[in-house]
Amino acid sequence: MIASTQTNNPLGGDAPPAEPPDAVAYARAKIKQAGLRVTQPRLAIVATLARCTEPVGAEELHRRIADGACDLVTVYRCMGVFEELGLVRRAYFKDGAASYELDLGAPPRYHVVCRATKRVEELDAAAAAEIRAVLVSVEDKLRARGFRDVRHVAEFFALAPR
Amino acid sequence: MIASTQTNNPLGGDAPPAEPPDAVAYARAKIKQAGLRVTQPRLAIVATLARCTEPVGAEELHRRIADGACDLVTVYRCMGVFEELGLVRRAYFKDGAASYELDLGAPPRYHVVCRATKRVEELDAAAAAEIRAVLVSVEDKLRARGFRDVRHVAEFFALAPR
DNA sequence: GTGGATGCAAAGAATTTGCAACCAA
DNA sequence: TTGGTTGCAAATTCTTTGCATCCAC
């Protein structure tokens, strides 16, 4: 499902290259299926989000969207809608500001956030797998107790080397 | 200092009455040891925090402190100082607002937050131990890579039963 | 006595809400 | 056509900052 043809790794500036059409198609389906409308701003947001390699804040996401294709308020509103659709995940590391990332069905990822530089680094697959295994088992226990729609977040904070 | 002979259970359903004098003593030591001043507001804040069974937001913490013993701004400032001292931990579940809890050296706890009611429930010891084991091992790997002062957070979100 | 700490007011940042115009179905 | 969406402005909420006063050491 997730882009499998990406070869670049921009970050920092937005040096954006090819754009995974899969994400947009997936989103379009989810939105329609929910009886909501597929609009230009929504597509632009999803496409932009699909090009981000790490969670981004509303403000930054808005900045990255091609020339004012939509208002910041719309970004906030869409994030709310998309989150309910299970199309994006919201996290709260980096100060108290929310960060969003597309949820294309793949298992959640985990990150280390540098408290000094605010830089975010994704954990390697091995560590992620270990973490996921345990957290998912706990989620299952909660579901067994009647909790529904269970999700989790796990993040690490530290002072990065150098 | 603050009442030490409590027997009632005011406030939104917290069970515990008596107040652990240890927390205040521990805090007093940490503050002094850092060359900072042990003030009345700081003691009141720590004592209040010690009576909370779950993380509380700044606003609520302020509300719980015995009759305006200190200003809300002071609560914020103290949380900042205490966090640096490693005396409190800050978390960001419940919307984007920060929640704080005392850090008396005991291992961190984990919670399930109901997205509907915002109610927070602590996970049982067994689950917590499992989670802790894995996350600590990942922390160790990060330390081995040069990361310093590594910490983690892990929380679950769901719709509580009933 | 003196510098760190506090209170009060005001500033800031992040996110939400009101409402008329707009466009996807 | 028509109700979901959007934009712009204004309002909220949470948190931080400025500054004169105050108190812990």
XYZ file of C-alpha atoms (C1' of nucleotides) in Angstrom:
374
model
C 0.000 0.000 0.000
C 2.505 2.541 0.947
C 4.602 4.143 -1.702
C 7.079 1.648 -2.886
C 8.721 3.683 -5.565
C 10.253 6.400 -3.509
C 13.992 6.810 -3.882
C 14.718 10.193 -2.434
C 14.902 11.352 1.096
C 14.510 15.107 1.173
C 13.357 16.287 4.569
C 14.241 19.650 5.882
C 13.290 21.806 2.953
C 10.574 20.268 0.942
C 12.449 19.227 -2.091
C 9.600 17.102 -3.312
C 9.903 14.648 -5.976
C 7.491 12.158 -7.149
C 4.284 11.837 -5.296
C 2.685 8.559 -4.354
C -0.633 8.405 -6.165
C -1.636 5.459 -4.012
C -2.142 7.620 -0.962
C -4.442 9.969 -2.799
C -6.457 7.114 -4.230
C -6.709 5.470 -0.833
C -7.850 8.718 0.744
C -10.332 9.415 -2.005
C -11.902 6.021 -1.385
C -12.044 6.460 2.382
C -13.619 9.869 2.078
C -16.234 8.759 -0.399
C -16.991 5.634 1.512
C -17.779 7.822 4.518
C -20.263 9.791 2.479
C -18.115 12.901 2.598
C -16.934 15.039 -0.277
C -13.719 14.731 -2.175
C -12.620 18.308 -2.549
C -9.620 20.030 -4.010
C -8.201 21.145 -0.650
C -8.563 17.674 0.796
C -6.723 16.101 -2.082
C -3.972 18.684 -1.860
C -3.584 18.015 1.852
C -3.374 14.270 1.409
C -0.911 14.581 -1.445
C 1.275 16.861 0.620
C 1.065 14.653 3.666
C 2.048 11.713 1.522
C 5.300 13.443 0.681
C 6.237 13.965 4.322
C 8.627 11.426 5.735
C 7.865 12.308 9.328
C 4.931 13.730 11.281
C 4.262 17.397 10.552
C 2.418 20.110 12.407
C -0.638 21.868 10.994
C 1.258 25.075 10.364
C 4.080 23.360 8.549
C 1.743 21.148 6.580
C -0.088 24.252 5.437
C 3.177 25.851 4.427
C 4.133 22.843 2.344
C 0.896 22.696 0.437
C 1.375 24.051 -3.038
C 0.870 27.767 -3.094
C -2.044 28.549 -0.835
C -4.157 25.745 -2.206
C -6.078 25.888 1.020
C -6.467 27.800 4.242
C -4.820 26.883 7.531
C -8.225 26.527 9.108
C -9.124 23.997 6.476
C -6.025 22.044 7.344
C -7.179 21.874 10.953
C -10.681 20.882 9.990
C -9.481 18.232 7.595
C -7.131 16.797 10.151
C -10.088 16.404 12.448
C -12.148 14.680 9.784
C -9.286 12.544 8.548
C -8.461 11.437 12.038
C -12.002 10.205 12.535
C -11.792 8.387 9.236
C -8.617 6.735 10.418
C -6.777 8.384 7.579
C -4.308 10.250 9.760
C -2.802 9.758 13.187
C -2.249 12.617 15.560
C 0.649 12.760 17.999
C 1.770 15.263 20.573
C 5.517 15.189 20.913
C 7.347 18.425 20.065
C 6.009 20.832 22.660
C 2.264 20.688 22.926
C 1.589 21.182 19.262
C -0.023 18.333 17.371
C 1.760 16.509 14.580
C 0.005 14.472 11.937
C 0.978 11.618 9.684
C -0.926 9.609 7.127
C -2.319 6.296 8.258
C -2.433 4.081 5.218
C -3.034 0.950 7.169
C 0.577 0.156 7.851
C 1.509 -0.396 11.490
C 2.428 2.727 13.433
C 6.009 3.868 13.560
C 7.985 5.076 16.535
C 10.375 7.991 16.889
C 13.066 9.535 19.011
C 12.655 13.257 19.466
C 15.645 15.370 20.401
C 14.609 17.710 23.176
C 17.198 20.233 22.104
C 16.829 20.381 18.336
C 13.298 19.004 18.025
C 14.632 16.766 15.310
C 12.699 13.537 14.864
C 14.267 10.235 13.907
C 12.404 7.048 13.188
C 13.383 3.898 15.056
C 14.698 0.968 13.071
C 12.419 -1.864 12.051
C 13.727 -4.309 14.628
C 13.065 -2.046 17.576
C 9.728 -1.035 16.134
C 8.682 -4.646 15.787
C 9.536 -5.415 19.396
C 7.637 -2.434 20.653
C 4.677 -3.133 18.444
C 4.425 -6.713 19.605
C 4.098 -5.761 23.236
C 1.845 -2.788 22.782
C -0.470 -4.694 20.494
C -0.765 -7.476 23.034
C -1.774 -4.929 25.637
C -4.271 -3.466 23.206
C -5.760 -6.914 22.791
C -6.161 -7.260 26.531
C -7.969 -3.955 26.624
C -10.267 -5.040 23.804
C -10.981 -8.206 25.744
C -12.083 -5.974 28.594
C -14.508 -4.130 26.375
C -12.476 -1.201 25.184
C -13.171 -0.399 21.553
C -11.205 1.326 18.855
C -7.983 0.907 20.815
C -4.820 2.630 19.651
C -1.509 3.502 21.169
C 1.344 5.920 20.911
C 4.904 5.481 22.076
C 7.708 7.929 21.633
C 11.192 8.459 22.973
C 12.704 11.756 24.015
C 16.383 12.406 24.491
C 19.300 14.634 23.749
C 20.674 13.428 20.467
C 24.409 12.737 20.204
C 26.604 15.536 18.880
C 2.675 23.107 56.159
C -0.137 21.655 54.328
C -2.787 19.738 56.132
C -1.464 16.383 57.093
C -4.519 15.043 58.764
C -6.873 14.672 55.862
C -9.493 12.018 55.995
C -11.954 13.164 53.440
C -12.169 12.473 49.780
C -13.260 15.650 48.111
C -12.614 16.181 44.453
C -13.605 14.127 41.534
C -13.297 10.630 42.770
C -9.747 10.355 43.958
C -9.582 7.747 46.569
C -6.520 8.370 48.639
C -6.816 10.569 51.647
C -3.662 10.655 53.654
C -0.849 12.500 52.052
C 2.617 11.076 51.595
C 5.020 13.325 53.473
C 7.804 11.575 51.623
C 6.979 13.364 48.415
C 7.353 16.766 50.013
C 10.580 15.794 51.718
C 11.916 14.305 48.504
C 11.031 17.431 46.573
C 12.494 19.702 49.206
C 15.770 17.837 48.920
C 15.831 17.911 45.134
C 15.109 21.614 45.037
C 17.762 22.481 47.604
C 20.279 20.226 46.016
C 19.796 22.152 42.777
C 20.551 25.388 44.560
C 17.005 26.635 44.142
C 14.658 27.959 46.788
C 12.159 25.995 48.759
C 9.153 28.270 48.758
C 5.644 28.029 50.068
C 4.014 27.791 46.626
C 6.408 25.062 45.552
C 5.663 22.994 48.615
C 1.940 23.470 48.148
C 2.204 22.347 44.552
C 4.193 19.241 45.379
C 1.862 18.314 48.209
C -1.127 18.688 45.942
C 0.478 16.750 43.153
C 1.289 13.993 45.614
C -2.401 13.561 46.278
C -3.276 13.091 42.633
C -3.654 9.518 41.494
C -3.385 10.374 37.845
C -1.757 13.053 35.724
C -3.384 16.458 36.057
C -3.359 19.543 33.905
C -1.985 22.874 35.093
C -5.396 24.413 35.396
C -6.785 21.567 37.446
C -3.711 21.343 39.598
C -4.073 25.013 40.378
C -7.716 24.508 41.247
C -6.848 21.712 43.658
C -4.231 23.657 45.523
C -5.591 24.825 48.832
C -7.361 28.112 48.400
C -5.298 30.229 46.065
C -2.043 29.304 47.737
C -0.399 30.244 44.495
C -1.026 31.708 41.088
C -1.664 29.689 37.937
C 1.397 31.244 36.362
C 3.465 29.973 39.239
C 2.130 26.502 38.617
C 3.347 26.699 35.042
C 6.713 28.042 36.065
C 7.160 25.424 38.739
C 6.230 22.652 36.370
C 8.974 23.850 34.100
C 11.498 23.909 36.897
C 10.361 20.631 38.397
C 10.517 18.934 35.055
C 14.133 19.949 34.651
C 14.845 18.679 38.119
C 13.291 15.382 37.162
C 10.686 15.912 39.831
C 7.702 15.758 37.502
C 6.922 14.176 34.175
C 4.942 15.933 31.513
C 2.617 14.139 29.104
C 0.350 15.241 26.308
C -2.649 12.969 26.076
C -6.043 14.595 26.648
C -6.206 17.026 23.746
C -3.092 19.069 23.388
C -2.958 20.240 26.965
C -0.087 19.078 29.126
C -0.613 16.832 32.121
C 1.842 16.451 34.949
C 2.615 13.805 37.498
C 5.200 13.528 40.234
C 8.303 11.555 39.454
C 9.528 10.131 42.730
C 11.962 7.798 41.100
C 9.524 4.974 40.610
C 9.263 3.619 37.074
C 6.804 5.429 34.815
C 3.228 4.264 34.647
C 1.031 3.801 31.631
C -2.585 4.722 31.017
C -5.596 4.191 28.834
C -7.398 7.384 27.954
C -11.029 7.256 26.889
C -11.416 9.446 23.843
C -15.042 10.109 24.694
C -14.959 10.857 28.408
C -11.293 11.811 28.746
C -11.182 9.534 31.731
C -7.758 8.098 32.478
C -7.164 4.636 33.855
C -3.840 3.197 34.866
C -2.752 -0.121 33.409
C -2.196 -3.029 35.752
C 1.256 -3.880 37.007
C 1.693 -6.896 34.772
C 1.043 -5.024 31.567
C 3.115 -2.103 32.766
C 6.042 -4.381 33.479
C 5.929 -5.884 30.011
C 5.780 -2.532 28.359
C 8.516 -1.131 30.527
C 10.843 -4.021 29.762
C 10.673 -3.468 26.044
C 10.802 0.288 26.077
C 13.708 0.323 28.480
C 15.623 -2.050 26.269
C 15.093 0.302 23.363
C 16.198 3.196 25.523
C 19.380 1.319 26.276
C 20.057 0.837 22.589
C 19.621 4.543 22.052
C 22.019 5.314 24.895
C 24.491 2.963 23.304
C 24.214 5.069 20.185
C 25.046 8.221 22.081
C 21.651 9.565 23.010
C 21.636 11.012 26.492
C 18.936 11.577 29.050
C 16.627 9.174 27.274
C 13.002 8.868 28.347
C 9.857 7.481 26.850
C 6.121 7.825 26.943
C 3.510 5.286 25.967
C -0.214 5.696 26.227
C -3.314 3.966 24.951
C -6.404 5.641 23.594
C -9.762 3.982 23.188
C -13.464 4.174 23.778
C -14.018 2.776 27.230
C -16.651 0.073 27.712
C -20.107 1.157 28.803
C 20.760 42.449 51.846
C 20.136 40.160 47.468
C 18.892 37.449 43.790
C 15.660 33.995 42.900
C 10.506 33.537 43.021
C 5.888 35.242 42.777
C 1.671 37.743 41.197
C -0.750 40.341 37.983
C -1.377 41.880 33.439
C -0.495 41.367 28.868
C 1.505 38.907 25.010
C 1.813 34.721 22.149
C 0.970 30.340 20.028
C -2.144 26.749 18.733
C -6.692 25.442 17.668
C -11.679 26.230 17.294
C -15.987 28.563 16.000
C -19.379 31.741 13.344
C -21.066 32.778 9.109
C -21.653 33.880 4.257
C -20.008 32.260 -0.152
C -18.945 28.053 -2.748
C -18.888 23.667 -5.191
C -19.136 18.434 -5.315
C -22.626 15.040 -5.973
C -30.292 22.150 -6.389
C -28.345 21.589 -1.849
C -25.973 20.461 2.054
C -21.192 19.534 2.991
C -16.916 22.614 2.674
C -14.182 26.491 2.559
C -12.216 31.135 3.742
C -11.759 34.950 6.504
C -12.223 37.003 10.867
C -12.843 36.617 15.559
C -12.932 33.950 19.683
C -10.914 30.333 22.855
C -7.676 27.826 25.264
C -3.223 26.904 26.905
C 1.212 28.705 28.030
C 4.799 32.163 28.230
C 6.801 36.731 29.168
C 7.569 41.541 31.398
C 8.117 43.823 35.433
C 7.735 45.474 40.117
C 7.360 43.372 44.589
C 8.571 39.910 47.875
C 10.844 36.431 50.665
C 14.171 32.408 51.301
C 18.818 31.952 52.380
